[in-house]
Amino acid sequence: MKIAIITDIHGNELALQSVLNKIDIDKEVQEIWCLGDMIAMGPDTNEVLDILFERPDVRMITGNHDEAILSLILGEGHPDSYKHTRDHHEWIANQLTSENVKRLQQLPRIITKEINGTRLFGIHYHIEAHMRDAHIREEPFYTILEPTLENSINMFGDYPADIICFGHNHPEHLFKTDNKILLNPGALGVSKGNTAPYAIIDFGFDKPAVTIHHVKYDKEAFLEKFEKLQVPQREILFKLFYKE
């Protein structure tokens, strides 16, 4: 049995579909965990969500952008530290169908599973225990730290699992200790390269094997959508996330 891990699609349908096409070739993959931030930055809001929600093999949780946009739609406010993304979030909020709003509202923040005695834990990023149920306005997700073993252990070392899977911080993380694997496959839909990353956890060995893979996609076609749709704040998004 294998589980695929994807995260931080950020409204990039072309990257998502390229990764799913690759995953689907491997018939041993029984589940796909999607660890939040499905929307925002990229323009393919409903396209991404429709693909994910219509697949019975996908388990999903929310990320900070998903929750911030939902909060706007529901009239519950917007996190103060997200002021710089307010125009973009409002534009994305206006794209969301009512069906996808309802479906996003039903998603948890955490998913877990046990396979052959190995405990898996999925979360978008570290949330301290007393903040696990806090509204996104209270900014429950921990400040992003450099992707080091020490920082990852400080955040996730006490989690009750053998493999902790997360996202939010866009670079890849794959750290191993004597009793834990800490995995962030990297942002599927946000990179300055032309590939989309995902991870596979293979339970067909004495100990689970984790590998990170990259799939090429048509990034130029994706970026053209920003201009065609006049996505707000696209120039700063290009500079920060997509272009060298």
PDB file of C-alpha atoms in Angstrom, residues 79-162:
ATOM      1  CA  PRO A  79      -6.678  38.039   9.785  1.00  0.00           C
ATOM      2  CA  ASP A  80      -4.748  41.258  10.437  1.00  0.00           C
ATOM      3  CA  SER A  81      -1.459  39.861   9.177  1.00  0.00           C
ATOM      4  CA  TYR A  82      -3.103  39.035   5.824  1.00  0.00           C
ATOM      5  CA  LYS A  83      -3.902  42.663   4.980  1.00  0.00           C
ATOM      6  CA  HIS A  84      -1.413  42.593   2.124  1.00  0.00           C
ATOM      7  CA  THR A  85      -3.425  39.787   0.456  1.00  0.00           C
ATOM      8  CA  ARG A  86      -6.889  41.226   1.135  1.00  0.00           C
ATOM      9  CA  ASP A  87      -7.614  42.323  -2.470  1.00  0.00           C
ATOM     10  CA  HIS A  88      -6.480  38.992  -3.832  1.00  0.00           C
ATOM     11  CA  HIS A  89      -8.431  37.014  -1.235  1.00  0.00           C
ATOM     12  CA  GLU A  90     -11.589  38.992  -2.011  1.00  0.00           C
ATOM     13  CA  TRP A  91     -11.166  38.239  -5.709  1.00  0.00           C
ATOM     14  CA  ILE A  92     -10.749  34.526  -4.977  1.00  0.00           C
ATOM     15  CA  ALA A  93     -13.734  34.625  -2.598  1.00  0.00           C
ATOM     16  CA  ASN A  94     -15.887  35.993  -5.414  1.00  0.00           C
ATOM     17  CA  GLN A  95     -14.917  33.048  -7.618  1.00  0.00           C
ATOM     18  CA  LEU A  96     -15.896  30.299  -5.179  1.00  0.00           C
ATOM     19  CA  THR A  97     -19.135  28.503  -5.958  1.00  0.00           C
ATOM     20  CA  SER A  98     -21.609  28.045  -3.133  1.00  0.00           C
ATOM     21  CA  GLU A  99     -21.106  24.280  -3.392  1.00  0.00           C
ATOM     22  CA  ASN A 100     -17.377  24.595  -2.845  1.00  0.00           C
ATOM     23  CA  VAL A 101     -17.925  26.976   0.059  1.00  0.00           C
ATOM     24  CA  LYS A 102     -20.062  24.314   1.725  1.00  0.00           C
ATOM     25  CA  ARG A 103     -17.549  21.588   1.008  1.00  0.00           C
ATOM     26  CA  LEU A 104     -14.623  23.610   2.353  1.00  0.00           C
ATOM     27  CA  GLN A 105     -16.563  24.327   5.534  1.00  0.00           C
ATOM     28  CA  GLN A 106     -16.774  20.600   6.241  1.00  0.00           C
ATOM     29  CA  LEU A 107     -13.038  19.971   6.122  1.00  0.00           C
ATOM     30  CA  PRO A 108     -11.011  19.328   9.295  1.00  0.00           C
ATOM     31  CA  ARG A 109      -7.581  20.695  10.181  1.00  0.00           C
ATOM     32  CA  ILE A 110      -6.091  17.306  10.985  1.00  0.00           C
ATOM     33  CA  ILE A 111      -6.191  13.821   9.485  1.00  0.00           C
ATOM     34  CA  THR A 112      -4.742  10.640  10.969  1.00  0.00           C
ATOM     35  CA  LYS A 113      -4.352   7.003  10.007  1.00  0.00           C
ATOM     36  CA  GLU A 114      -2.543   3.894  11.204  1.00  0.00           C
ATOM     37  CA  ILE A 115      -1.070   1.410   8.729  1.00  0.00           C
ATOM     38  CA  ASN A 116       0.706  -1.738   9.891  1.00  0.00           C
ATOM     39  CA  GLY A 117       1.367  -0.123  13.249  1.00  0.00           C
ATOM     40  CA  THR A 118       2.750   3.108  11.752  1.00  0.00           C
ATOM     41  CA  ARG A 119       0.864   6.209  12.842  1.00  0.00           C
ATOM     42  CA  LEU A 120       0.400   8.998  10.288  1.00  0.00           C
ATOM     43  CA  PHE A 121      -0.574  12.584  11.114  1.00  0.00           C
ATOM     44  CA  GLY A 122      -1.477  15.280   8.583  1.00  0.00           C
ATOM     45  CA  ILE A 123      -1.739  19.014   9.335  1.00  0.00           C
ATOM     46  CA  HIS A 124      -1.167  22.133   7.246  1.00  0.00           C
ATOM     47  CA  TYR A 125       1.478  23.422   9.655  1.00  0.00           C
ATOM     48  CA  HIS A 126       2.172  23.350  13.355  1.00  0.00           C
ATOM     49  CA  ILE A 127      -0.636  24.613  15.610  1.00  0.00           C
ATOM     50  CA  GLU A 128       0.008  24.721  19.331  1.00  0.00           C
ATOM     51  CA  ALA A 129      -2.378  22.510  21.285  1.00  0.00           C
ATOM     52  CA  HIS A 130      -4.324  25.377  22.866  1.00  0.00           C
ATOM     53  CA  MET A 131      -4.925  26.912  19.413  1.00  0.00           C
ATOM     54  CA  ARG A 132      -6.149  23.797  17.588  1.00  0.00           C
ATOM     55  CA  ASP A 133      -9.748  25.052  17.515  1.00  0.00           C
ATOM     56  CA  ALA A 134      -8.986  28.774  17.185  1.00  0.00           C
ATOM     57  CA  HIS A 135     -10.568  30.768  14.365  1.00  0.00           C
ATOM     58  CA  ILE A 136      -8.264  31.858  11.545  1.00  0.00           C
ATOM     59  CA  ARG A 137      -8.663  35.468  12.777  1.00  0.00           C
ATOM     60  CA  GLU A 138      -6.645  34.412  15.823  1.00  0.00           C
ATOM     61  CA  GLU A 139      -3.884  33.191  13.491  1.00  0.00           C
ATOM     62  CA  PRO A 140      -3.445  29.697  14.918  1.00  0.00           C
ATOM     63  CA  PHE A 141      -0.829  28.512  12.427  1.00  0.00           C
ATOM     64  CA  TYR A 142       2.690  28.832  13.783  1.00  0.00           C
ATOM     65  CA  THR A 143       5.166  31.346  12.389  1.00  0.00           C
ATOM     66  CA  ILE A 144       7.009  29.804   9.435  1.00  0.00           C
ATOM     67  CA  LEU A 145      10.479  28.601  10.410  1.00  0.00           C
ATOM     68  CA  GLU A 146      13.474  27.698   8.292  1.00  0.00           C
ATOM     69  CA  PRO A 147      13.214  24.105   7.001  1.00  0.00           C
ATOM     70  CA  THR A 148      15.747  22.516   9.320  1.00  0.00           C
ATOM     71  CA  LEU A 149      15.683  19.315  11.325  1.00  0.00           C
ATOM     72  CA  GLU A 150      15.936  21.252  14.585  1.00  0.00           C
ATOM     73  CA  ASN A 151      13.004  23.540  13.775  1.00  0.00           C
ATOM     74  CA  SER A 152      10.888  20.649  12.558  1.00  0.00           C
ATOM     75  CA  ILE A 153      11.517  18.657  15.730  1.00  0.00           C
ATOM     76  CA  ASN A 154      10.740  21.692  17.883  1.00  0.00           C
ATOM     77  CA  MET A 155       7.369  22.007  16.182  1.00  0.00           C
ATOM     78  CA  PHE A 156       6.359  18.406  15.508  1.00  0.00           C
ATOM     79  CA  GLY A 157       8.495  16.309  17.862  1.00  0.00           C
ATOM     80  CA  ASP A 158       5.711  15.810  20.393  1.00  0.00           C
ATOM     81  CA  TYR A 159       3.021  14.899  17.867  1.00  0.00           C
ATOM     82  CA  PRO A 160       1.549  11.436  18.573  1.00  0.00           C
ATOM     83  CA  ALA A 161       2.653   9.873  15.285  1.00  0.00           C
ATOM     84  CA  ASP A 162       5.547   8.187  13.527  1.00  0.00           C
TER      85      ASP A 162
END
